[in-house]
């Protein structure tokens, strides 16, 4: 169809592939363009100002490639940059009808539906946890829910270096989960507030208290996007169909392809294009 283009999906690196995978399952006939800013990852320890600038550059690149809709499949970018881009950048852009959506709101909405005790835990990067985005969004939408958070700075390096079955992985997963649940033993729903963490899910489940459910984000983000397009047919008409996916990285294309197999569970050979953001 003339005048249509892919959905853009942006992440600081590889973790957003876990979101992309679920979105593609929910919308198999749509086209996608994934951008991983691997050369500047991780975003977690970076300041709000730096993350905002990086997210702006990625968004503009995807817009320049025609994407009318960009998904921030990155908790840190969603926490530190999404609102500013939505409120300040989009209204002044050359096409203010384009949209940028994040992962935090749909995750919060799904957590409310899952939790029986209304005590929810969040594990994430230092940047996501320091932003308090989950607490603030939960307070706004579901003020009766208590949120307890734990920063897990070692979890992403363990995943990206293929050490998820090493003794160090077990040590750091147990350490942070013990710390989280020691502060609130009523938590029955655990949000995995980083897109890398589903790779650690078998290990995370090993150390969860009985009756607690770990909560990856991919499925709820995918369902939220599917609902969004159903409610906004004018946007849905701008998304191209064909079931194709392309991949961009700011690092080595070959390295991206190898790492992508970890996150996509070797279902396919990913061929990436290296780009520069500025």
CSV table of C-alpha atoms in Angstrom, one decimal:
chain,number,residue,atom,x,y,z
A,1,UNK,CA,0.0,0.0,0.0
A,2,UNK,CA,1.4,3.4,-1.0
A,3,UNK,CA,2.1,5.8,1.8
A,4,UNK,CA,2.5,3.2,4.5
A,5,UNK,CA,5.6,2.3,6.5
A,6,UNK,CA,6.8,0.0,9.3
A,7,UNK,CA,6.2,0.3,13.1
A,8,UNK,CA,9.5,1.5,14.6
A,9,UNK,CA,10.8,-0.3,17.7
A,10,UNK,CA,13.6,1.4,19.6
A,11,UNK,CA,15.7,0.0,22.4
A,12,UNK,CA,19.1,0.8,23.9
A,13,UNK,CA,20.4,-2.6,22.8
A,14,UNK,CA,19.2,-6.1,22.5
A,15,UNK,CA,16.6,-6.4,25.2
A,16,UNK,CA,13.8,-4.8,23.2
A,17,UNK,CA,13.9,-7.9,21.0
A,18,UNK,CA,11.8,-9.6,23.7
A,19,UNK,CA,9.2,-6.9,23.2
A,20,UNK,CA,9.5,-7.0,19.4
A,21,UNK,CA,9.0,-10.8,19.4
A,22,UNK,CA,5.6,-10.5,21.2
A,23,UNK,CA,4.5,-7.6,19.1
A,24,UNK,CA,5.2,-9.5,15.9
A,25,UNK,CA,3.2,-12.5,17.3
A,26,UNK,CA,0.3,-10.2,18.0
A,27,UNK,CA,0.5,-8.4,14.6
A,28,UNK,CA,2.0,-10.9,12.3
A,29,UNK,CA,1.0,-9.2,9.1
A,30,UNK,CA,2.6,-5.8,9.9
A,31,UNK,CA,6.1,-4.6,9.1
A,32,UNK,CA,8.7,-3.6,11.7
A,33,UNK,CA,11.9,-1.6,11.8
A,34,UNK,CA,13.9,-2.3,15.0
A,35,UNK,CA,16.7,0.0,16.1
A,36,UNK,CA,19.2,-1.0,18.9
A,37,UNK,CA,21.5,1.7,20.1
A,38,UNK,CA,24.1,-0.9,21.1
A,39,UNK,CA,27.1,1.4,20.8
A,40,UNK,CA,25.9,3.6,23.6
A,41,UNK,CA,24.3,0.9,25.8
A,42,UNK,CA,23.6,0.5,28.6
A,43,UNK,CA,21.3,3.5,29.2
A,44,UNK,CA,20.5,2.6,32.8
A,45,UNK,CA,23.3,4.5,34.6
A,46,UNK,CA,23.1,7.6,32.3
A,47,UNK,CA,21.5,10.9,33.2
A,48,UNK,CA,18.0,12.0,32.2
A,49,UNK,CA,19.5,14.6,29.8
A,50,UNK,CA,21.7,12.1,28.0
A,51,UNK,CA,19.0,9.4,27.7
A,52,UNK,CA,16.6,12.1,26.4
A,53,UNK,CA,19.1,13.2,23.7
A,54,UNK,CA,19.8,9.6,22.6
A,55,UNK,CA,16.1,8.8,22.5
A,56,UNK,CA,15.4,11.9,20.4
A,57,UNK,CA,18.1,10.9,17.9
A,58,UNK,CA,16.7,7.4,17.6
A,59,UNK,CA,13.1,8.6,17.2
A,60,UNK,CA,14.1,11.1,14.6
A,61,UNK,CA,16.0,8.4,12.7
A,62,UNK,CA,13.0,6.1,12.7
A,63,UNK,CA,10.7,9.0,11.7
A,64,UNK,CA,13.1,9.8,8.8
A,65,UNK,CA,12.7,6.2,7.6
A,66,UNK,CA,9.0,6.7,7.4
A,67,UNK,CA,7.8,5.1,10.6
A,68,UNK,CA,4.6,6.9,11.8
A,69,UNK,CA,4.6,5.1,15.1
A,70,UNK,CA,7.6,4.3,17.4
A,71,UNK,CA,7.5,2.0,20.4
A,72,UNK,CA,10.1,2.6,23.1
A,73,UNK,CA,10.8,-1.0,24.0
A,74,UNK,CA,13.2,0.2,26.6
A,75,UNK,CA,12.2,0.9,30.2
A,76,UNK,CA,15.0,3.5,30.8
A,77,UNK,CA,14.0,5.5,27.7
A,78,UNK,CA,10.3,5.1,28.6
A,79,UNK,CA,11.1,6.4,32.1
A,80,UNK,CA,13.5,9.2,31.2
A,81,UNK,CA,12.5,10.5,27.8
A,82,UNK,CA,9.1,9.4,26.6
A,83,UNK,CA,7.0,12.0,28.2
A,84,UNK,CA,9.2,14.9,27.1
A,85,UNK,CA,9.2,13.7,23.5
A,86,UNK,CA,5.4,13.3,23.6
A,87,UNK,CA,4.7,16.7,25.1
A,88,UNK,CA,7.5,18.8,23.7
A,89,UNK,CA,8.9,17.4,20.5
A,90,UNK,CA,6.0,15.8,18.7
A,91,UNK,CA,3.7,18.9,18.7
A,92,UNK,CA,6.6,21.0,17.1
A,93,UNK,CA,7.7,18.3,14.6
A,94,UNK,CA,7.1,18.4,10.9
A,95,UNK,CA,4.3,15.7,11.3
A,96,UNK,CA,2.6,16.0,14.7
A,97,UNK,CA,0.3,13.1,13.9
A,98,UNK,CA,3.2,10.7,14.5
A,99,UNK,CA,3.2,8.9,17.8
A,100,UNK,CA,5.6,7.5,20.3
A,101,UNK,CA,4.5,4.9,22.9
A,102,UNK,CA,6.3,3.3,25.8
A,103,UNK,CA,6.2,0.1,27.9
A,104,UNK,CA,5.5,1.4,31.4
A,105,UNK,CA,1.8,2.3,31.2
A,106,UNK,CA,0.7,-1.0,29.7
A,107,UNK,CA,2.8,-2.9,32.2
A,108,UNK,CA,1.3,-1.1,35.1
A,109,UNK,CA,-2.2,-1.7,33.8
A,110,UNK,CA,-1.5,-5.5,33.4
A,111,UNK,CA,0.1,-5.7,36.9
A,112,UNK,CA,-3.1,-4.3,38.5
A,113,UNK,CA,-5.2,-7.0,36.7
A,114,UNK,CA,-2.8,-9.7,37.9
A,115,UNK,CA,-2.2,-8.8,41.6
A,116,UNK,CA,-4.5,-10.1,44.2
A,117,UNK,CA,-2.7,-8.7,47.3
A,118,UNK,CA,-2.2,-5.3,45.5
A,119,UNK,CA,1.5,-5.5,46.5
A,120,UNK,CA,3.7,-5.3,43.4
A,121,UNK,CA,7.5,-5.6,43.0
A,122,UNK,CA,9.6,-4.1,40.3
A,123,UNK,CA,13.1,-5.1,39.3
A,124,UNK,CA,14.9,-2.9,36.8
A,125,UNK,CA,18.1,-1.0,35.9
A,126,UNK,CA,19.4,1.7,38.1
A,127,UNK,CA,18.0,4.4,35.8
A,128,UNK,CA,14.5,2.9,35.7
A,129,UNK,CA,14.3,2.4,39.4
A,130,UNK,CA,15.8,5.9,40.2
A,131,UNK,CA,13.2,7.5,38.0
A,132,UNK,CA,10.4,6.1,40.1
A,133,UNK,CA,8.3,5.9,37.0
A,134,UNK,CA,6.6,2.7,38.0
A,135,UNK,CA,5.6,4.1,41.4
A,136,UNK,CA,4.4,7.3,39.9
A,137,UNK,CA,2.4,5.7,37.2
A,138,UNK,CA,0.9,3.2,39.6
A,139,UNK,CA,0.0,5.9,42.0
A,140,UNK,CA,-1.7,7.9,39.3
A,141,UNK,CA,-3.7,4.9,37.9
A,142,UNK,CA,-4.1,2.6,40.9
A,143,UNK,CA,-3.3,4.4,44.1
A,144,UNK,CA,-4.3,1.5,46.3
A,145,UNK,CA,-1.3,-0.6,45.0
A,146,UNK,CA,1.9,-0.7,47.0
A,147,UNK,CA,5.0,-0.8,44.8
A,148,UNK,CA,8.5,-1.9,46.0
A,149,UNK,CA,11.4,-1.6,43.6
A,150,UNK,CA,14.9,-3.1,43.4
A,151,UNK,CA,17.7,-2.0,41.1
A,152,UNK,CA,19.6,-4.9,39.6
A,153,UNK,CA,22.7,-3.5,37.9
A,154,UNK,CA,24.4,-6.8,37.2
A,155,UNK,CA,21.5,-8.6,35.5
A,156,UNK,CA,21.9,-6.9,32.1
A,157,UNK,CA,25.7,-7.6,31.8
A,158,UNK,CA,25.0,-11.2,32.7
A,159,UNK,CA,22.5,-11.6,29.9
A,160,UNK,CA,24.5,-9.8,27.3
A,161,UNK,CA,27.6,-11.8,28.0
A,162,UNK,CA,25.8,-15.1,27.9
A,163,UNK,CA,26.3,-15.9,31.6
A,164,UNK,CA,22.7,-16.7,32.5
A,165,UNK,CA,23.6,-20.2,33.7
A,166,UNK,CA,26.8,-19.2,35.5
A,167,UNK,CA,27.1,-19.3,39.3
A,168,UNK,CA,27.3,-15.5,39.3
A,169,UNK,CA,23.9,-15.2,37.7
A,170,UNK,CA,22.3,-17.3,40.4
A,171,UNK,CA,24.1,-15.3,43.1
A,172,UNK,CA,23.0,-11.9,41.8
A,173,UNK,CA,19.4,-13.0,41.0
A,174,UNK,CA,18.9,-14.5,44.5
A,175,UNK,CA,20.6,-11.5,46.2
A,176,UNK,CA,18.3,-8.9,44.6
A,177,UNK,CA,15.1,-10.9,45.0
A,178,UNK,CA,15.9,-11.6,48.6
A,179,UNK,CA,16.4,-7.9,49.2
A,180,UNK,CA,13.2,-7.0,47.5
A,181,UNK,CA,11.0,-9.6,49.3
A,182,UNK,CA,12.6,-8.8,52.7
A,183,UNK,CA,11.0,-5.3,52.3
A,184,UNK,CA,7.6,-6.6,51.5
A,185,UNK,CA,6.6,-10.2,51.9
A,186,UNK,CA,3.1,-9.6,50.5
A,187,UNK,CA,4.3,-9.1,46.9
A,188,UNK,CA,2.4,-11.5,44.6
A,189,UNK,CA,3.3,-9.9,41.2
A,190,UNK,CA,6.8,-9.1,40.1
A,191,UNK,CA,7.3,-6.8,37.1
A,192,UNK,CA,10.4,-7.5,35.1
A,193,UNK,CA,11.1,-3.8,34.4
A,194,UNK,CA,13.9,-4.4,31.9
A,195,UNK,CA,13.5,-6.1,28.5
A,196,UNK,CA,16.6,-8.2,29.1
A,197,UNK,CA,15.2,-9.9,32.2
A,198,UNK,CA,12.9,-12.5,30.4
A,199,UNK,CA,16.1,-14.3,29.4
A,200,UNK,CA,16.7,-14.8,33.2
A,201,UNK,CA,13.1,-15.9,33.8
A,202,UNK,CA,13.9,-19.6,34.7
A,203,UNK,CA,16.4,-18.4,37.3
A,204,UNK,CA,14.1,-15.7,38.6
A,205,UNK,CA,11.3,-18.2,39.1
A,206,UNK,CA,13.6,-20.5,41.1
A,207,UNK,CA,14.0,-17.9,43.8
A,208,UNK,CA,10.5,-16.4,43.9
A,209,UNK,CA,8.4,-17.1,47.0
A,210,UNK,CA,5.5,-19.5,46.5
A,211,UNK,CA,2.4,-17.8,45.0
A,212,UNK,CA,4.4,-15.0,43.4
A,213,UNK,CA,4.2,-14.5,39.6
A,214,UNK,CA,7.1,-13.0,37.6
A,215,UNK,CA,5.8,-10.7,34.9
A,216,UNK,CA,7.6,-10.1,31.6
A,217,UNK,CA,6.4,-7.1,29.6
A,218,UNK,CA,6.3,-8.4,26.0
A,219,UNK,CA,2.8,-9.8,26.0
A,220,UNK,CA,1.0,-6.9,27.7
A,221,UNK,CA,2.9,-4.3,25.5
A,222,UNK,CA,1.9,-6.3,22.4
A,223,UNK,CA,-1.8,-6.5,23.5
A,224,UNK,CA,-1.8,-2.8,24.4
A,225,UNK,CA,-0.4,-1.9,20.9
A,226,UNK,CA,-3.0,-4.1,19.2
A,227,UNK,CA,-5.7,-2.4,21.1
A,228,UNK,CA,-4.3,1.1,20.3
A,229,UNK,CA,-4.3,0.4,16.6
A,230,UNK,CA,-7.9,-0.9,16.8
A,231,UNK,CA,-8.9,2.3,18.6
A,232,UNK,CA,-6.9,4.5,16.1
A,233,UNK,CA,-7.7,3.2,12.6
A,234,UNK,CA,-6.2,6.3,11.1
A,235,UNK,CA,-2.8,5.2,12.5
A,236,UNK,CA,-3.4,1.5,11.6
A,237,UNK,CA,-3.9,2.5,8.0
A,238,UNK,CA,-0.4,4.1,8.0
A,239,UNK,CA,1.3,0.8,9.0
A,240,UNK,CA,2.5,-1.3,6.1
A,241,UNK,CA,1.6,-5.0,5.8
A,242,UNK,CA,3.8,-7.8,4.6
A,243,UNK,CA,5.1,-9.5,7.8
A,244,UNK,CA,8.6,-8.1,7.2
A,245,UNK,CA,11.2,-7.0,9.8
A,246,UNK,CA,14.4,-5.1,9.4
A,247,UNK,CA,17.1,-4.4,12.1
A,248,UNK,CA,19.4,-1.4,12.7
A,249,UNK,CA,22.2,-1.2,15.2
A,250,UNK,CA,24.8,1.5,16.1
A,251,UNK,CA,27.3,-1.2,16.8
A,252,UNK,CA,28.7,-4.1,14.8
A,253,UNK,CA,26.0,-5.7,12.6
A,254,UNK,CA,27.6,-9.1,13.0
A,255,UNK,CA,27.7,-8.8,16.8
A,256,UNK,CA,24.0,-7.7,16.8
A,257,UNK,CA,23.1,-10.7,14.7
A,258,UNK,CA,24.8,-13.1,17.0
A,259,UNK,CA,23.3,-11.6,20.2
A,260,UNK,CA,19.8,-11.4,18.6
A,261,UNK,CA,19.8,-15.2,18.5
A,262,UNK,CA,19.9,-15.2,22.3
A,263,UNK,CA,16.8,-13.0,22.6
A,264,UNK,CA,14.9,-14.5,19.8
A,265,UNK,CA,15.8,-18.0,20.9
A,266,UNK,CA,17.6,-18.8,17.6
A,267,UNK,CA,14.3,-18.8,15.7
A,268,UNK,CA,15.9,-17.0,12.8
A,269,UNK,CA,19.1,-15.5,11.5
A,270,UNK,CA,18.9,-11.7,12.0
A,271,UNK,CA,20.7,-9.5,9.4
A,272,UNK,CA,21.3,-6.0,10.7
A,273,UNK,CA,22.4,-2.8,9.2
A,274,UNK,CA,24.9,-0.6,11.0
A,275,UNK,CA,24.0,3.1,11.3
A,276,UNK,CA,25.1,6.2,13.2
A,277,UNK,CA,22.9,8.4,15.3
A,278,UNK,CA,23.6,12.0,15.8
